[in-house]
C-alpha angles and dihedrals in degrees: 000000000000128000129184139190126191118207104197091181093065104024086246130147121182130195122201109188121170117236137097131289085251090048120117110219106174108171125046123195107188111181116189108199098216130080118251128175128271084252100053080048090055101044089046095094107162123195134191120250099257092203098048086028101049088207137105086203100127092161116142135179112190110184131160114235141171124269129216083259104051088254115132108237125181110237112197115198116197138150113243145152103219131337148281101110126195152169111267084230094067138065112237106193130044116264107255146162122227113240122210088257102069093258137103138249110207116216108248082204106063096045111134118255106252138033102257097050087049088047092053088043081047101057097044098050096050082053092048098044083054100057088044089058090243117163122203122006125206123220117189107192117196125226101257089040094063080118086085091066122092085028087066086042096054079055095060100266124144139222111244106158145339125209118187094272105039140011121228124223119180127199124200116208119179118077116268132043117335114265102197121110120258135248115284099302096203143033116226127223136180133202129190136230114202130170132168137209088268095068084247114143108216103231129170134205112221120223092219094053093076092155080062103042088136097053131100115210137179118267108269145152137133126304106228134231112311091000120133110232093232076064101046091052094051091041087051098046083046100052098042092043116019094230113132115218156167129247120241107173154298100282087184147316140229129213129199144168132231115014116119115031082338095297123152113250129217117193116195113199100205125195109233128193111207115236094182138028101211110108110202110179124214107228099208104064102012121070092190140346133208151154111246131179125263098241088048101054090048095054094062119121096229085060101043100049094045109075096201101062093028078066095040081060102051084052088052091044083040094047088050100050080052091240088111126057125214134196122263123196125245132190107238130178120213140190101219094076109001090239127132100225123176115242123200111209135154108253118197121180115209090236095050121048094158088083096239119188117235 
């Protein structure tokens, strides 16, 4: 049982046969029911796949004959291994690298240029990765090419993430539960901790917060994409308040499930040391800015009645009054994967048990 498909738009012809991956087929007949010109015979040149074929054979023979009902059909002769079948003009597979993994990433800039040559490319090359033993395929779709879309979803694809340029779909190939790793899992904050010489704590009040308009809070927000958290704590504190500073080290962090989209929160409380006085406020985001002092900002009832930062705020008294060790961040090289990381780790040296920072 053979069945074709000519695709005139993109010069393609495709051939499904079936037999098994080990069978031989050694001849093709593909017929095509409509008239074309002695020119669009001569341009249609179909090859076999070398990698799913295992042959070099490229021989073709394209005559017009008569049907049984008097109709002219194009018959097309070749030598092949397994379809799919195309003209030698045209690219039939995605372009794509191989990952570490034994899956594919396809290349967002080669796509075709409409939908339904996307669609017929598709479909091959998820015929072809198959045959190959490849295992998940990513699929990055720009932005002006969401047109792509619901034609990779109709092919089994699935949505993972979506940044502001482009929308990820991923496609498993290989039987059983999908293996590839899911979309970012948790959203990651930072809040600092800044004190001066004068005992005075550095809190904000947030213009968006209205049913706490009477509450002082530490300076947070969300470190952004490839920034160290010692930096995003810094960068925060700097854009609310205007204070420069230095970071000192991660007195302690919270995690927690379910909170945007159903993201996983974690939350990292970071020990700053002011290196200005000057409070600037952003007046976007901050509805005022001050220094208070330390007793005062316990004493809150927000704090006082929350036993978890009540709790964040006896390991900042306790840190300062070096009975409590944080953890400061190191740049650190592995081998795994060649990359220089940042690890946050208590260091403790035997002569000095107080915690001092260097």
């Amino acid at each position: 049982m053979q069945k074709a498909m000519l695709d005139m738009s993109s010069d393609m012809v495709f051939l499904r046969r079936t037999c098994s991956m080990l069978q031989i087929c050694n001849l093709a007949s593909i017929r095509f029911f409509r008239r074309m010109s002695s020119r669009q015979r001569r341009d249609i040149s179909v090859k076999s796949s070398y990698l799913i074929a295992k042959t070099p054979t490229e021989n073709t023979i394209a005559s017009t004959s008569k049907n049984i009902w008097g109709k002219e059909e194009l018959v097309i002769n070749g030598s092949y291994g397994a379809y799919p079948w195309i003209s030698s003009r045209e690219s039939y597979m995605l372009e794509a690298d191989e990952d570490e993994y034994g899956g594919v990433i396809v290349r967002p800039e080669c796509l075709p240029q409409t939908a339904d040559a996307f669609a017929t490319i598709l479909q091959s090359s998820l015929f072809h990765w198959k045959l190959q033993g490849k295992k998940g395929v990513w699929l990055r779709l720009p932005l002006d090419q969401a047109e792509f879309v619901p034609v990779a979803v109709k092919e089994g694809f699935k949505y993972h993430h979506a940044e502001q340029t482009y929308l990820m779909l991923t496609y498993w190939i290989p039987e059983g539960p999908c293996m590839l790793p899911a979309n970012a899992s948790h959203q990651v904050g930072v809040g600092g901790f800044v004190l001066n010489h004068r005992n005075e704590v550095l809190v904000v009040q947030e213009k968006i917060h209205y049913s706490f308009e009477d509450v002082w809070k530490l300076p947070t927000g969300f470190i952004l994409e490839n920034e160290e958290i010692f930096n995003g704590a810094v960068r925060e504190v700097k854009e609310e308040t205007g204070i420069d500073t230095e970071f000192l080290d991660v007195i302690a962090f919270r995690h927690v499930h379910h909170v945007a989209f159903e993201k996983s929160d974690l939350f990292f409380i970071c020990m700053l040391k002011p290196l200005s006085t000057q409070i600037v406020v952003d007046e976007l985001e901050i509805q005022a800015a001050k220094w208070m002092p330390l007793a005062e900002f316990v004493k809150q009832p927000c704090i006082q009645d929350d036993n978890m930062f009540k709790k964040i705020i006896d390991i900042c008294i306790a840190r300062l009054g070096k009975c409590y060790c944080g953890l400061t961040a190191h740049q650190m090289n592995s081998k795994f994967d060649s990359r220089s990381s940042t690890l946050y780790y208590n260091v403790v040296e035997p002569e000095d048990y107080n915690c001092q920072v260097s």
